[in-house]
Amino acid sequence: MAALDAVKDVSYLVCTLGRAAILNRNEPHGIDTINQMIEEGAKTFDGPVIAMPEPDTQHPENEWDVTFLSKTLLQLPPLIPLIAFQQILDGSTSVAFHLESEGIRHREISQEGTQKESVGMLCTSDLDFIMTWFGLIRMGVSVILIAPQCSAAAVAQLCKSENATQLIVHPNYLDKATEAQNMLRETGRTLTLTCTPNRSVWTQKSSKTFPQTYSNVDEERDSVAFFYHTSGTTTGMPKTIPQLHRSCTTAFPKILGGTPTLTMTPLYHGGGADLLRSLMSHSLLYIFPSSVPITADNMLRVFDAARRQNKPVKNFSSVPYVIKMLSEDERGLRELISMELVGFGGAPFPKEIGDQLTREGVKLVSRYGSAECGFLLNSYRNFEEDEEWLWVRSDVGCENLVFEDIKTQEGVAELVVGNKWTVLGKTNRPDGSFATGDLFKRHATKPNTWLYIGRNDDMIVMENGKKVEPTPMETSICASKYITDAIVFGENRPYTGLLLFPSSPDMKKEEVLEKVWPTIVRTNEISPSQSVISRGMVVVMPHGTIFPKSAKGSIQRPAAYKQFEQVIEKAYVDYEQGHSSTEKKNIPTQTDMLEYIHHKVKEATGLKDLKDDDDLFNLGVNSIQAAAIRNSIQTEIELKQKLRNNVVYEYPSVEKLSTHVWCKLTGGREEERDDNVKMIDMLDRHGNFEKISGEKLQRNHNRVLLTGATGGLGAHLLTQLMRDEKNTIIYCLCRASDDDEARRRVEASIMRRKLARILDADRVVCLSADLSADRFGLCDEAYGELKSCNLIIHAAWAVNFVGSLESFERQHVAGLQRLLHLSLTSTRSPSSFYFCSSGASVMNNRDDVIAEELPSTTSQAVPMGYARSKWVGEKLCERANSAGGDVHILRIGQLCGDTDNGVWNETEGWPLLFASSNHTRSLPSLEEEICWLPVDTAAKAVLEIVDYDNARGGSSDVVYHVMNPHDDTPFSSVLTFFRENGGKIQILPPLDWLERVEESEEDTVKNPSRKLLPLWRNIYSKETKTVKFDTRKAREASESLRQCPPIDEKICNKFFSSWRSTGFLHSVSQ
């Protein structure tokens, strides 16, 4: 009863289908078809239900009137210029007889099976449309409502898709219809064109009753009354969406007593649904005439015409840009404020404008729905107490709506409509549900409250795999009155750009950019870092430029990107080469340069408290922001030399970057130091440990300190440490805002890998820590507890292949030094220390087999910051040992999924390689051997090595290679396993496979493998040296490594099954 009480007093305008279902279950109205609705209405309600104000076409300056139907035509009482149910019934019946005489067949009761007749309608949104639409429905045919914005090809496709051989067309669109007719004729199909019956047809009351087209209501209720169609926003070609009779009647509420509403939406889209809903509730609907443009002045004429009929408009329903237009007129704003509610949908509403209107007293209501599933959610609320007009609610009647979390975006979910929802014109999941593709952000504090942020298929995926939501950005930027539209671009690019479409022809492009730039800056400030738009990537288009849009006004993104392909390409070329139409900046002194670089970094990153010597990499500056900084400098300053693409990571502070750019500007020389020298200098800065005295004795490692527990190896190490009862306490250091968040992050890590449900609260202590800070930022008591640990395993290190050596210094190299100092000063002095390193630290070694030995020369490290920092880390361990420590280095090999569940991180290279088969149906024939090591085996091996060393009272063996000793499994065998597991693929030479990947689905959300194309091109387009690692010492210490089998079919099948269970790898049937 509580649910019923919650929906009883709600207007039909904000009664979602979920609420309607509650109402109809308790108080069924018994109407199941559109024809039944009109017939019942004619019997029981004689009030007006439709009104369309009409301008005086001869004298447009005159006041408008509401459509008048004379007494002689439809027996209306004089002076009632409004349409009632009886007039709809009579008019649609007359149209039905007329269309039958024009050769359109009505459905006969004797016909068996489903309806076979479909008829297209390409008409203007007017009273002729309504009578023709309902006349066709009375004939029992399915009507395809085609938006006039459709191209001739789209019209032809829509008719073809439903086997329509007849198209009713308004004279305005006869040329388009004829072109569609010719297109179909070339394919051997016939399309007969019939003009829309005009007023002289439907105002002539027929003396006959149109014959029944269905034997009973039950048969008609499950038949298709008409088709909406998609806008083609993502595909470029619209598709039909069937609407059953019961979807438009049985599922709708019947809530009598509604106040008059004006809809601005065309009848072939949302206006049609508005009309059907108002008819079900016997409410008056004013329909904006299609014969005049939508302007504030024309809308005010409608309000005036309605008042003259003593039936003033009380509710307003439109798309956002129309509301924005009306609100910019002083009187229009007063009209909006006077409304009982102002509903909007179909496109995003600029938040700044909506907030202002709400403060002014406009009762804005977001109405969210789709042609596939009807009216789903809205933001109707207590207007006096709640101003969150943009957030839709999923409280009452939403049991069949599911918000599925997007794994890669925290707090973001996709709406999925369950298979028991009352209206499902389309399904796209095996269980009969419909994934809308619409993304919502969860409210931080209010349950069942959501913010629409865009479409999954609208998402822009950057070159580095980061995702950008263009719709909220475009909506925010369009709050500026100086533009009509904005398009964000950046698919498969390193950073985003923007097209602006001016609202006035009188402004120069530079003026437009100057006026809109503050709005872009505000948008950047509230957008994720990867979305930030640089000034140099803003392109102002010529005034009046037209691009593909849906009837609702949303961007047809793929088609728009295709249209502006050359403009976008030129924007990137000019930006990256430093070309700009704006005047170059004059920077006279090095101090000015420092200030300029400081400003550019803050502008691109949004960093508030930025010091000139802060390491940008450690502050979280990502590759997109780094590229934006570099390109802004290159564009705005006339440099004597071009900046390197990676310049921000090579000079990762404002101070270093400004010095470098100043030298490029002036031609001066800067002190350049070779990275090999920097490695030694860094080692010297952090490698001074005081010698300790003490013997390395056999001890029980019962107090453990672990870093990296949120990573794969660390999570398995923690799980296995918990299983060993001798470990009385395990401390996990984790980057987090507080200890509670640290615990949540660690628990989420082990649960994600199916390792455990909760941590042992008595034995596992998670601490929020910063390895770069003195004493890790811990209080004296907590740090004192860590000093009692007798085993430290350090498995935390950022895997980043673009950061410079210096970028690893503060957090990682210095963090390692602090941990080593802790081990040397432990109350169990010295505690055993194990550093998880990487083969990259020595992979540049010229030896055919790399020994389990300490590195000797800096040149042994792979020439990148990550590998060089690991080299420095290993040398720090060597110096700590020389100071009396018990320190060991574990070079970890290529890890794979675990032996129990096969869970393998789906963002890594090998999994993404296999996932490429989803779209290419192929994999490469790589000439290499596989030596993957299961991550749980690696964790066991680490702990076995610890026990081995401890049993010997400390080992002289410092370096261990924790790698699979078997490197003799050909990749061809893995491909065979994949095929036998159901992978129906071709095996291709690597370059041929790469071609297929390049030609596959470009959306890296759907096809994440494309993100690694640059890497794969680099690896597989040239010969590479195979490096082998000696594992004898590690195998001697570890039973798990000794017993570790080669990669075989059994474990590979676990990887494949795990990937298929998450949808990462398509199922065999797909």
Short mmCIF file of C-alpha atoms in Angstrom, two decimals, residues 598-864:
data_model
loop_
_atom_site.label_atom_id
_atom_site.label_comp_id
_atom_site.label_asym_id
_atom_site.label_seq_id
_atom_site.Cartn_x
_atom_site.Cartn_y
_atom_site.Cartn_z
CA HIS A 598 54.50 27.21 -13.85
CA HIS A 599 51.26 28.62 -15.32
CA LYS A 600 51.19 26.09 -18.19
CA VAL A 601 51.63 23.14 -15.83
CA LYS A 602 48.87 24.35 -13.52
CA GLU A 603 46.58 25.03 -16.47
CA ALA A 604 47.03 21.52 -17.88
CA THR A 605 46.90 19.62 -14.59
CA GLY A 606 44.69 21.64 -12.27
CA LEU A 607 47.32 21.32 -9.52
CA LYS A 608 46.69 23.98 -6.88
CA ASP A 609 49.74 23.91 -4.59
CA LEU A 610 52.53 23.47 -7.10
CA LYS A 611 56.13 24.13 -6.12
CA ASP A 612 58.78 24.69 -8.77
CA ASP A 613 60.85 21.73 -7.61
CA ASP A 614 57.93 19.25 -7.24
CA ASP A 615 58.33 16.06 -9.28
CA LEU A 616 55.44 16.11 -11.77
CA PHE A 617 55.43 12.35 -12.21
CA ASN A 618 55.05 11.79 -8.47
CA LEU A 619 52.26 14.36 -8.38
CA GLY A 620 50.34 12.12 -10.77
CA VAL A 621 50.80 14.06 -14.02
CA ASN A 622 49.72 11.59 -16.68
CA SER A 623 50.79 11.18 -20.29
CA ILE A 624 47.85 13.20 -21.63
CA GLN A 625 48.63 16.14 -19.37
CA ALA A 626 52.33 15.86 -20.17
CA ALA A 627 51.54 16.01 -23.90
CA ALA A 628 49.28 19.03 -23.34
CA ILE A 629 52.07 20.86 -21.46
CA ARG A 630 54.62 20.06 -24.15
CA ASN A 631 52.37 21.05 -27.05
CA SER A 632 51.24 24.31 -25.44
CA ILE A 633 54.86 25.36 -25.03
CA GLN A 634 55.76 24.26 -28.56
CA THR A 635 52.78 26.16 -30.00
CA GLU A 636 53.11 29.38 -28.03
CA ILE A 637 56.88 29.97 -28.06
CA GLU A 638 59.16 30.35 -31.10
CA LEU A 639 61.81 27.80 -30.16
CA LYS A 640 65.00 27.23 -32.08
CA GLN A 641 64.57 23.44 -31.69
CA LYS A 642 61.58 21.14 -31.43
CA LEU A 643 60.84 19.73 -27.98
CA ARG A 644 61.01 15.97 -27.58
CA ASN A 645 57.64 14.27 -27.13
CA ASN A 646 58.63 12.96 -23.70
CA VAL A 647 60.15 16.24 -22.53
CA VAL A 648 57.94 16.65 -19.44
CA TYR A 649 58.98 13.26 -18.07
CA GLU A 650 62.62 13.90 -18.96
CA TYR A 651 62.55 17.23 -17.08
CA PRO A 652 59.86 16.43 -14.50
CA SER A 653 59.61 19.68 -12.53
CA VAL A 654 58.73 23.27 -13.35
CA GLU A 655 62.28 24.30 -12.56
CA LYS A 656 63.97 21.68 -14.76
CA LEU A 657 61.51 22.11 -17.61
CA SER A 658 61.79 25.90 -17.64
CA THR A 659 65.60 25.70 -17.72
CA HIS A 660 65.43 23.27 -20.63
CA VAL A 661 62.92 25.37 -22.59
CA TRP A 662 64.90 28.55 -21.91
CA CYS A 663 67.97 26.96 -23.47
CA LYS A 664 65.88 25.86 -26.47
CA LEU A 665 64.64 29.44 -26.82
CA THR A 666 67.97 31.22 -26.47
CA GLY A 667 70.23 28.62 -28.02
CA GLY A 668 72.15 28.39 -24.76
CA ARG A 669 73.74 25.21 -23.48
CA GLU A 670 72.37 23.39 -20.49
CA GLU A 671 74.20 20.94 -18.35
CA GLU A 672 73.14 17.58 -19.70
CA ARG A 673 73.89 14.53 -17.65
CA ASP A 674 73.85 11.03 -19.02
CA ASP A 675 71.29 8.75 -17.35
CA ASN A 676 74.08 6.37 -16.42
CA VAL A 677 75.69 9.17 -14.41
CA LYS A 678 72.33 10.03 -12.86
CA MET A 679 71.96 6.41 -11.72
CA ILE A 680 75.26 6.56 -9.85
CA ASP A 681 74.44 9.97 -8.36
CA MET A 682 71.06 8.71 -7.19
CA LEU A 683 72.67 5.65 -5.66
CA ASP A 684 75.15 7.85 -3.82
CA ARG A 685 72.40 10.15 -2.51
CA HIS A 686 70.44 7.30 -0.95
CA GLY A 687 73.03 4.60 -0.38
CA ASN A 688 74.69 5.71 2.82
CA PHE A 689 73.80 3.23 5.57
CA GLU A 690 75.44 3.16 8.98
CA LYS A 691 77.13 -0.13 9.71
CA ILE A 692 75.44 -2.27 12.29
CA SER A 693 76.84 -5.04 14.39
CA GLY A 694 74.96 -8.25 14.87
CA GLU A 695 74.83 -11.77 13.67
CA LYS A 696 72.40 -13.09 11.03
CA LEU A 697 70.80 -15.83 13.06
CA GLN A 698 68.13 -18.39 12.31
CA ARG A 699 64.85 -16.91 13.49
CA ASN A 700 61.12 -17.43 13.18
CA HIS A 701 59.65 -14.81 10.90
CA ASN A 702 56.48 -14.18 12.89
CA ARG A 703 56.11 -10.40 12.48
CA VAL A 704 55.90 -9.43 8.82
CA LEU A 705 55.82 -6.10 6.98
CA LEU A 706 54.42 -6.30 3.41
CA THR A 707 54.12 -3.60 0.76
CA GLY A 708 52.18 -3.91 -2.49
CA ALA A 709 49.24 -5.93 -1.11
CA THR A 710 46.87 -4.21 -3.55
CA GLY A 711 48.79 -5.69 -6.49
CA GLY A 712 48.56 -9.23 -7.87
CA LEU A 713 51.73 -10.69 -6.36
CA GLY A 714 51.22 -8.81 -3.09
CA ALA A 715 47.64 -10.09 -2.72
CA HIS A 716 48.81 -13.70 -3.11
CA LEU A 717 51.70 -13.11 -0.71
CA LEU A 718 49.29 -11.75 1.91
CA THR A 719 46.89 -14.66 1.48
CA GLN A 720 49.65 -17.22 1.91
CA LEU A 721 51.14 -15.36 4.87
CA MET A 722 47.71 -15.46 6.54
CA ARG A 723 47.50 -19.23 6.02
CA ASP A 724 50.75 -19.76 7.92
CA GLU A 725 49.87 -19.76 11.62
CA LYS A 726 53.41 -18.89 12.68
CA ASN A 727 52.89 -15.36 11.35
CA THR A 728 51.36 -13.71 14.39
CA ILE A 729 50.96 -10.29 12.78
CA ILE A 730 51.20 -8.92 9.24
CA TYR A 731 51.47 -5.18 8.59
CA CYS A 732 50.37 -3.95 5.16
CA LEU A 733 51.51 -0.47 4.12
CA CYS A 734 49.11 1.02 1.59
CA ARG A 735 48.57 4.42 0.00
CA ALA A 736 45.19 5.64 1.30
CA SER A 737 43.53 8.58 3.02
CA ASP A 738 43.29 6.69 6.32
CA ASP A 739 43.70 3.21 7.80
CA ASP A 740 40.07 2.26 7.08
CA GLU A 741 40.48 3.02 3.40
CA ALA A 742 43.78 1.13 3.39
CA ARG A 743 41.98 -1.94 4.73
CA ARG A 744 39.16 -1.59 2.19
CA ARG A 745 41.67 -1.39 -0.66
CA VAL A 746 43.54 -4.49 0.48
CA GLU A 747 40.31 -6.45 1.02
CA ALA A 748 39.05 -5.44 -2.42
CA SER A 749 42.32 -6.64 -3.94
CA ILE A 750 42.16 -10.15 -2.47
CA MET A 751 38.43 -10.51 -3.14
CA ARG A 752 38.87 -9.46 -6.76
CA ARG A 753 41.32 -12.30 -7.17
CA LYS A 754 38.96 -14.81 -5.46
CA LEU A 755 41.46 -15.35 -2.66
CA ALA A 756 39.53 -14.51 0.50
CA ARG A 757 36.44 -12.68 1.67
CA ILE A 758 37.77 -10.76 4.68
CA LEU A 759 41.09 -10.15 6.34
CA ASP A 760 41.94 -11.70 9.68
CA ALA A 761 41.38 -8.60 11.83
CA ASP A 762 43.54 -9.94 14.66
CA ARG A 763 46.55 -10.67 12.50
CA VAL A 764 46.42 -8.23 9.54
CA VAL A 765 46.97 -4.54 10.23
CA CYS A 766 46.55 -2.18 7.26
CA LEU A 767 48.22 1.21 7.64
CA SER A 768 47.81 4.30 5.49
CA ALA A 769 51.42 5.10 4.64
CA ASP A 770 53.53 7.22 2.32
CA LEU A 771 56.88 5.60 1.55
CA SER A 772 58.27 8.96 0.40
CA ALA A 773 57.68 10.54 3.82
CA ASP A 774 59.86 10.37 6.92
CA ARG A 775 58.82 7.33 8.98
CA PHE A 776 56.28 6.71 6.18
CA GLY A 777 54.06 9.46 7.62
CA LEU A 778 53.16 7.25 10.59
CA CYS A 779 52.85 8.24 14.23
CA ASP A 780 55.62 7.18 16.61
CA GLU A 781 53.58 4.32 18.02
CA ALA A 782 52.79 2.80 14.62
CA TYR A 783 56.37 3.21 13.39
CA GLY A 784 57.60 1.64 16.59
CA GLU A 785 55.43 -1.39 15.90
CA LEU A 786 57.02 -1.75 12.44
CA LYS A 787 60.49 -1.76 14.03
CA SER A 788 59.54 -5.02 15.73
CA CYS A 789 59.06 -6.80 12.38
CA ASN A 790 61.62 -9.46 11.55
CA LEU A 791 60.63 -9.91 7.88
CA ILE A 792 60.04 -7.20 5.28
CA ILE A 793 58.83 -8.05 1.76
CA HIS A 794 58.80 -5.03 -0.53
CA ALA A 795 56.54 -5.66 -3.55
CA ALA A 796 55.32 -2.11 -4.27
CA TRP A 797 56.76 -0.32 -7.32
CA ALA A 798 54.94 1.57 -10.07
CA VAL A 799 55.07 -0.12 -13.47
CA ASN A 800 55.36 2.91 -15.74
CA PHE A 801 57.38 2.81 -18.92
CA VAL A 802 57.35 6.55 -19.71
CA GLY A 803 58.53 8.05 -16.42
CA SER A 804 62.07 9.35 -16.20
CA LEU A 805 64.59 7.94 -13.74
CA GLU A 806 64.11 11.02 -11.53
CA SER A 807 60.37 10.38 -11.35
CA PHE A 808 60.98 7.13 -9.49
CA GLU A 809 63.30 8.72 -6.96
CA ARG A 810 61.05 10.24 -4.32
CA GLN A 811 58.39 7.56 -3.94
CA HIS A 812 60.27 4.42 -4.89
CA VAL A 813 64.04 4.77 -4.59
CA ALA A 814 63.82 6.91 -1.46
CA GLY A 815 60.99 4.70 -0.18
CA LEU A 816 63.20 1.62 -0.59
CA GLN A 817 66.02 3.41 1.26
CA ARG A 818 63.67 4.12 4.19
CA LEU A 819 62.52 0.49 4.30
CA LEU A 820 66.12 -0.70 4.24
CA HIS A 821 66.92 1.69 7.08
CA LEU A 822 63.97 0.24 9.01
CA SER A 823 65.32 -3.28 8.50
CA LEU A 824 68.78 -2.28 9.68
CA THR A 825 67.45 -0.55 12.80
CA SER A 826 64.88 -3.18 13.67
CA THR A 827 64.62 -4.31 17.29
CA ARG A 828 65.20 -7.78 15.82
CA SER A 829 68.24 -6.29 14.07
CA PRO A 830 68.66 -6.89 11.32
CA SER A 831 65.27 -7.99 9.98
CA SER A 832 65.30 -10.06 6.81
CA PHE A 833 64.52 -7.95 3.74
CA TYR A 834 63.32 -9.13 0.30
CA PHE A 835 63.11 -6.68 -2.58
CA CYS A 836 60.89 -7.69 -5.51
CA SER A 837 62.80 -6.44 -8.52
CA SER A 838 62.51 -7.06 -12.25
CA GLY A 839 64.49 -8.74 -14.96
CA ALA A 840 64.47 -5.37 -16.74
CA SER A 841 67.18 -4.20 -14.32
CA VAL A 842 69.73 -6.42 -16.10
CA MET A 843 68.02 -7.43 -19.34
CA ASN A 844 70.39 -5.31 -21.42
CA ASN A 845 73.19 -7.66 -20.34
CA ARG A 846 75.19 -8.97 -23.28
CA ASP A 847 75.49 -12.47 -21.81
CA ASP A 848 73.41 -15.22 -23.41
CA VAL A 849 72.26 -16.36 -19.96
CA ILE A 850 71.82 -13.83 -17.17
CA ALA A 851 73.20 -15.09 -13.87
CA GLU A 852 71.64 -14.72 -10.42
CA GLU A 853 74.15 -12.04 -9.50
CA LEU A 854 74.17 -8.41 -8.49
CA PRO A 855 74.37 -5.93 -11.38
CA SER A 856 77.76 -4.47 -12.15
CA THR A 857 77.42 -1.72 -14.74
CA THR A 858 74.61 0.78 -15.34
CA SER A 859 74.42 -0.26 -19.00
CA GLN A 860 72.91 -3.61 -17.97
CA ALA A 861 69.53 -1.95 -17.31
CA VAL A 862 67.02 -1.56 -20.12
CA PRO A 863 67.24 2.12 -21.14
CA MET A 864 64.06 3.44 -19.51
#
